[in-house]
Each structure stands twice: as C-alpha cells, then as structure tokens.
XYZ file of N, CA and C in Angstrom:
351
model
N 129.306 103.327 186.681
C 127.951 103.803 186.572
C 127.043 103.070 187.557
N 127.268 101.766 187.679
C 126.439 100.952 188.563
C 126.628 101.368 190.026
N 127.857 101.659 190.425
C 128.127 102.072 191.808
C 127.531 103.453 192.098
N 127.455 104.305 191.085
C 126.845 105.622 191.249
C 125.345 105.491 191.498
N 124.696 104.607 190.763
C 123.257 104.367 190.954
C 122.999 103.759 192.323
N 123.836 102.795 192.711
C 123.696 102.164 194.020
C 123.905 103.186 195.134
N 124.887 104.055 194.985
C 125.150 105.094 195.987
C 123.996 106.078 196.099
N 123.412 106.455 194.970
C 122.275 107.382 194.992
C 121.063 106.742 195.648
N 120.850 105.471 195.378
C 119.721 104.753 195.984
C 119.898 104.659 197.489
N 121.107 104.308 197.913
C 121.368 104.207 199.351
C 121.248 105.558 200.053
N 121.552 106.624 199.375
C 121.441 107.959 199.958
C 119.979 108.387 200.103
N 119.126 107.907 199.215
C 117.714 108.300 199.254
C 116.885 107.491 200.242
N 117.313 106.304 200.588
C 116.519 105.435 201.480
C 116.256 106.095 202.835
N 117.257 106.643 203.537
C 116.949 107.280 204.835
C 115.964 108.447 204.703
N 116.077 109.207 203.638
C 115.162 110.335 203.452
C 113.734 109.846 203.237
N 113.569 108.768 202.500
C 112.228 108.214 202.276
C 111.629 107.656 203.557
N 112.470 106.974 204.338
C 111.986 106.403 205.600
C 111.563 107.509 206.559
N 112.367 108.548 206.679
C 112.037 109.656 207.580
C 110.776 110.383 207.142
N 110.622 110.606 205.861
C 109.437 111.329 205.401
C 108.184 110.486 205.537
N 108.298 109.173 205.410
C 107.133 108.299 205.558
C 106.694 108.227 207.011
N 107.649 108.297 207.938
C 107.314 108.196 209.356
C 106.727 109.465 209.937
N 106.908 110.605 209.303
C 106.443 111.862 209.876
C 105.073 112.286 209.378
N 104.505 111.585 208.442
C 103.182 111.986 207.955
C 102.133 111.600 208.977
N 101.263 112.528 209.282
C 100.175 112.298 210.229
C 98.861 112.460 209.490
N 97.862 111.702 209.908
C 96.561 111.947 209.293
C 96.080 113.335 209.708
N 95.614 114.090 208.764
C 95.164 115.454 209.072
C 93.807 115.407 209.734
N 93.681 116.217 210.728
C 92.435 116.299 211.471
C 91.685 117.517 210.977
N 90.483 117.312 210.506
C 89.694 118.423 210.007
C 88.888 119.015 211.153
N 89.075 120.294 211.383
C 88.305 120.967 212.418
C 86.924 121.266 211.859
N 85.928 120.816 212.590
C 84.581 121.039 212.123
C 84.125 122.437 212.503
N 83.333 123.000 211.661
C 82.744 124.291 211.957
C 81.251 124.092 212.087
N 80.609 125.016 212.730
C 79.182 124.890 212.937
C 78.891 124.251 214.278
N 77.612 124.076 214.581
C 77.230 123.553 215.894
C 77.580 122.075 216.071
N 77.749 121.686 217.340
C 77.979 120.275 217.658
C 76.771 119.473 217.196
N 77.020 118.369 216.551
C 75.903 117.607 216.010
C 75.685 116.278 216.712
N 76.577 115.887 217.612
C 76.392 114.587 218.249
C 76.808 114.614 219.717
N 76.242 113.675 220.463
C 76.585 113.529 221.872
C 78.043 113.103 222.017
N 78.545 112.356 221.062
C 79.932 111.886 221.111
C 80.903 113.065 221.138
N 80.655 114.070 220.313
C 81.513 115.256 220.291
C 81.438 116.009 221.620
N 80.228 116.163 222.158
C 80.046 116.867 223.428
C 80.744 116.129 224.564
N 80.629 114.807 224.581
C 81.289 114.007 225.614
C 82.804 114.157 225.533
N 83.346 114.164 224.331
C 84.794 114.296 224.162
C 85.289 115.635 224.699
N 84.561 116.703 224.448
C 84.948 118.030 224.943
C 84.914 118.055 226.466
N 83.854 117.511 227.063
C 83.720 117.499 228.524
C 84.800 116.629 229.168
N 85.108 115.492 228.577
C 86.149 114.623 229.121
C 87.510 115.301 229.075
N 87.785 116.010 227.994
C 89.048 116.735 227.854
C 89.154 117.833 228.911
N 88.049 118.493 229.218
C 88.044 119.598 230.178
C 88.220 119.127 231.622
N 87.598 117.996 231.981
C 87.590 117.565 233.382
C 88.503 116.396 233.695
N 88.827 115.584 232.699
C 89.631 114.393 232.953
C 88.803 113.220 233.428
N 87.484 113.354 233.412
C 86.596 112.274 233.841
C 86.114 111.438 232.673
N 85.136 110.547 232.970
C 84.559 109.683 231.948
C 83.095 110.056 231.773
N 82.715 110.440 230.568
C 81.342 110.878 230.295
C 80.383 109.697 230.398
N 79.311 109.894 231.156
C 78.317 108.850 231.362
C 77.098 109.093 230.479
N 76.668 110.342 230.370
C 75.483 110.652 229.568
C 75.598 112.051 228.987
N 74.846 112.265 227.916
C 74.785 113.585 227.288
C 73.393 113.771 226.711
N 72.846 114.964 226.903
C 71.528 115.250 226.325
C 71.490 116.691 225.855
N 70.687 116.924 224.809
C 70.552 118.276 224.255
C 69.707 119.133 225.181
N 70.100 120.400 225.305
C 69.343 121.346 226.124
C 69.263 122.679 225.386
N 68.234 123.473 225.678
C 68.185 124.827 225.104
C 69.221 125.699 225.814
N 69.962 126.474 225.036
C 70.995 127.325 225.615
C 71.188 128.540 224.724
N 71.164 129.693 225.289
C 71.392 131.018 224.714
C 71.560 131.113 223.189
N 70.645 130.623 222.446
C 70.727 130.798 221.000
C 70.033 129.683 220.246
N 70.111 129.759 218.952
C 69.402 128.814 218.103
C 69.971 127.402 218.188
N 71.289 127.270 218.348
C 71.902 125.943 218.311
C 71.765 125.180 219.622
N 71.617 125.881 220.730
C 71.468 125.206 222.013
C 72.785 124.677 222.542
N 72.689 123.623 223.353
C 73.891 123.059 223.951
C 73.680 121.626 224.369
N 74.642 121.092 225.095
C 74.611 119.718 225.579
C 74.920 119.717 227.066
N 74.197 118.899 227.818
C 74.459 118.694 229.233
C 75.113 117.323 229.368
N 76.331 117.284 229.881
C 77.098 116.045 229.972
C 77.407 115.754 231.430
N 77.062 114.549 231.894
C 77.401 114.103 233.246
C 78.668 113.265 233.168
N 79.614 113.564 234.081
C 80.909 112.888 234.067
C 81.189 112.188 235.379
N 81.639 110.965 235.286
C 82.061 110.170 236.440
C 83.543 110.430 236.657
N 83.916 110.734 237.890
C 85.314 111.003 238.217
C 85.853 109.864 239.079
N 86.600 108.932 238.492
C 87.157 107.816 239.269
C 88.087 108.330 240.364
N 87.967 107.756 241.536
C 88.836 108.141 242.640
C 88.409 109.400 243.369
N 87.299 110.002 242.994
C 86.808 111.201 243.667
C 85.401 110.940 244.189
N 84.989 111.729 245.170
C 83.666 111.553 245.756
C 82.547 112.100 244.878
N 82.846 113.114 244.090
C 81.813 113.765 243.292
C 82.212 113.812 241.825
N 81.196 113.900 240.965
C 81.427 114.007 239.529
C 81.171 115.432 239.063
N 81.088 115.612 237.743
C 80.839 116.924 237.156
C 79.647 116.870 236.223
N 78.952 117.986 236.114
C 77.939 118.189 235.080
C 78.400 119.414 234.296
N 78.714 119.191 233.025
C 79.195 120.267 232.162
C 78.122 120.649 231.158
N 78.021 121.934 230.911
C 77.151 122.459 229.859
C 78.074 122.892 228.727
N 77.901 122.271 227.561
C 78.736 122.554 226.405
C 77.927 123.395 225.421
N 78.476 124.530 225.018
C 77.823 125.398 224.039
C 78.056 124.814 222.644
N 76.982 124.561 221.924
C 77.097 123.953 220.597
C 77.776 124.858 219.584
N 77.615 126.158 219.729
C 78.193 127.092 218.756
C 79.701 127.270 218.933
N 80.147 127.427 220.177
C 81.562 127.711 220.421
C 82.387 126.455 220.670
N 81.736 125.304 220.881
C 82.406 124.036 221.173
C 83.214 124.131 222.466
N 82.750 124.951 223.409
C 83.461 125.150 224.663
C 82.540 124.864 225.834
N 83.152 124.653 227.006
C 82.379 124.442 228.230
C 81.801 125.779 228.663
N 80.478 125.836 228.738
C 79.779 127.049 229.144
C 79.817 127.168 230.661
N 79.562 126.052 231.344
C 79.633 126.017 232.802
C 79.830 124.582 233.251
N 80.296 124.435 234.490
C 80.401 123.098 235.067
C 80.122 123.182 236.555
N 79.485 122.124 237.058
C 79.099 122.087 238.466
C 79.336 120.695 239.024
N 79.662 120.619 240.302
C 79.852 119.337 240.976
C 78.500 118.697 241.242
N 78.429 117.384 241.033
C 77.208 116.623 241.285
C 77.590 115.326 241.989
N 76.576 114.612 242.514
C 76.847 113.286 243.049
C 77.374 112.415 241.927
N 78.229 111.489 242.260
C 78.887 110.632 241.274
C 77.847 109.906 240.401
N 77.752 110.212 239.109
C 76.806 109.489 238.257
C 77.300 108.079 237.981
N 76.393 107.119 238.068
C 76.748 105.735 237.800
C 77.542 105.082 238.911
N 77.625 105.733 240.079
C 78.400 105.182 241.185
C 77.606 104.089 241.889
N 78.331 103.199 242.517
C 77.690 102.162 243.327
C 77.189 102.798 244.616
N 76.435 102.056 245.396
C 75.772 102.605 246.580
C 76.737 103.262 247.558
N 77.827 102.595 247.936
C 78.700 103.173 248.951
C 80.040 103.646 248.407
N 80.617 102.912 247.501
C 81.952 103.272 247.010
C 82.145 102.737 245.598
N 83.204 103.193 244.975
C 83.507 102.730 243.628
C 84.293 101.431 243.622
N 84.733 100.986 244.780
C 85.560 99.786 244.855
C 84.769 98.519 244.562
N 85.472 97.378 244.494
C 84.795 96.117 244.205
C 83.911 95.678 245.377
N 82.873 94.947 245.073
C 81.964 94.430 246.090
C 82.545 93.128 246.610
N 82.589 92.995 247.930
C 83.170 91.794 248.540
C 82.088 91.080 249.330
N 81.892 89.818 249.047
C 80.873 89.025 249.744
C 81.582 87.952 250.558
N 81.243 87.886 251.829
C 81.829 86.879 252.718
C 80.713 85.929 253.104
N 80.905 84.638 252.821
C 79.897 83.633 253.144
C 80.435 82.703 254.229
N 79.657 82.563 255.299
C 79.996 81.615 256.354
C 81.320 81.895 257.022
N 81.675 81.043 257.957
C 82.956 81.178 258.633
C 83.625 79.826 258.709
N 84.878 79.765 258.548
C 85.614 78.499 258.611
C 86.770 78.627 259.521
C-alpha cells in the first residue's frame, strides 16, 4: 500500500510542476478611451520601435480626442510624431520630425579635449 501511494505521488509531481510553470498572469484588455499618457506612449513605441519622449492630449475627430506622442529614434536622424486615437487605441497618423530630445549635433557621447601633451 505504501509503495502504491509513493508511486502515485511521484507520478503527480511532474504534472504539478508543468501546470504551475504554464500559468500566465491574465492581461485585461481595457475598453473605452485611452485615459493616460503612459498607454498612448506604449502604443506609439510598439508601432515605431522608438522611445516616447512626450505625450499630450489633442482634439481629434470625436468626443474622446487623441494623444500626440513624440518619439526619439536611436541611431536615426529623425524621430516620429504619432497621433493616437483614444477610441480605437490605434495610430491615426505618423509623421517624421526632427529628433526630439537630441543633442545639438549627434546622439553620440560628448568628447572634450583639454590641452596638448
């Protein structure tokens, strides 16, 4: 009887381990208009692959309006400005702009040379 219980326990351990490892936290899809700049930035970053620098609310074709998000594109000369529709949670339009938050000449590190030796 004891070996039967031990065998059943050993048979259940792999199943428990596998089922515990496959559980994922469920992501709830929000409905309704975008309510924060964080959500708008995430959508724009996903669409362009850049890094969102700023987001502001703008009036756009309806009661809910939209968000204007400026994105910095590392390694590129120009960034993006995306208009996100609050109702559909999608990019309404996007346009190339000068790199937001860029340094004066380039994105690389600043090098200072003092004197000569």
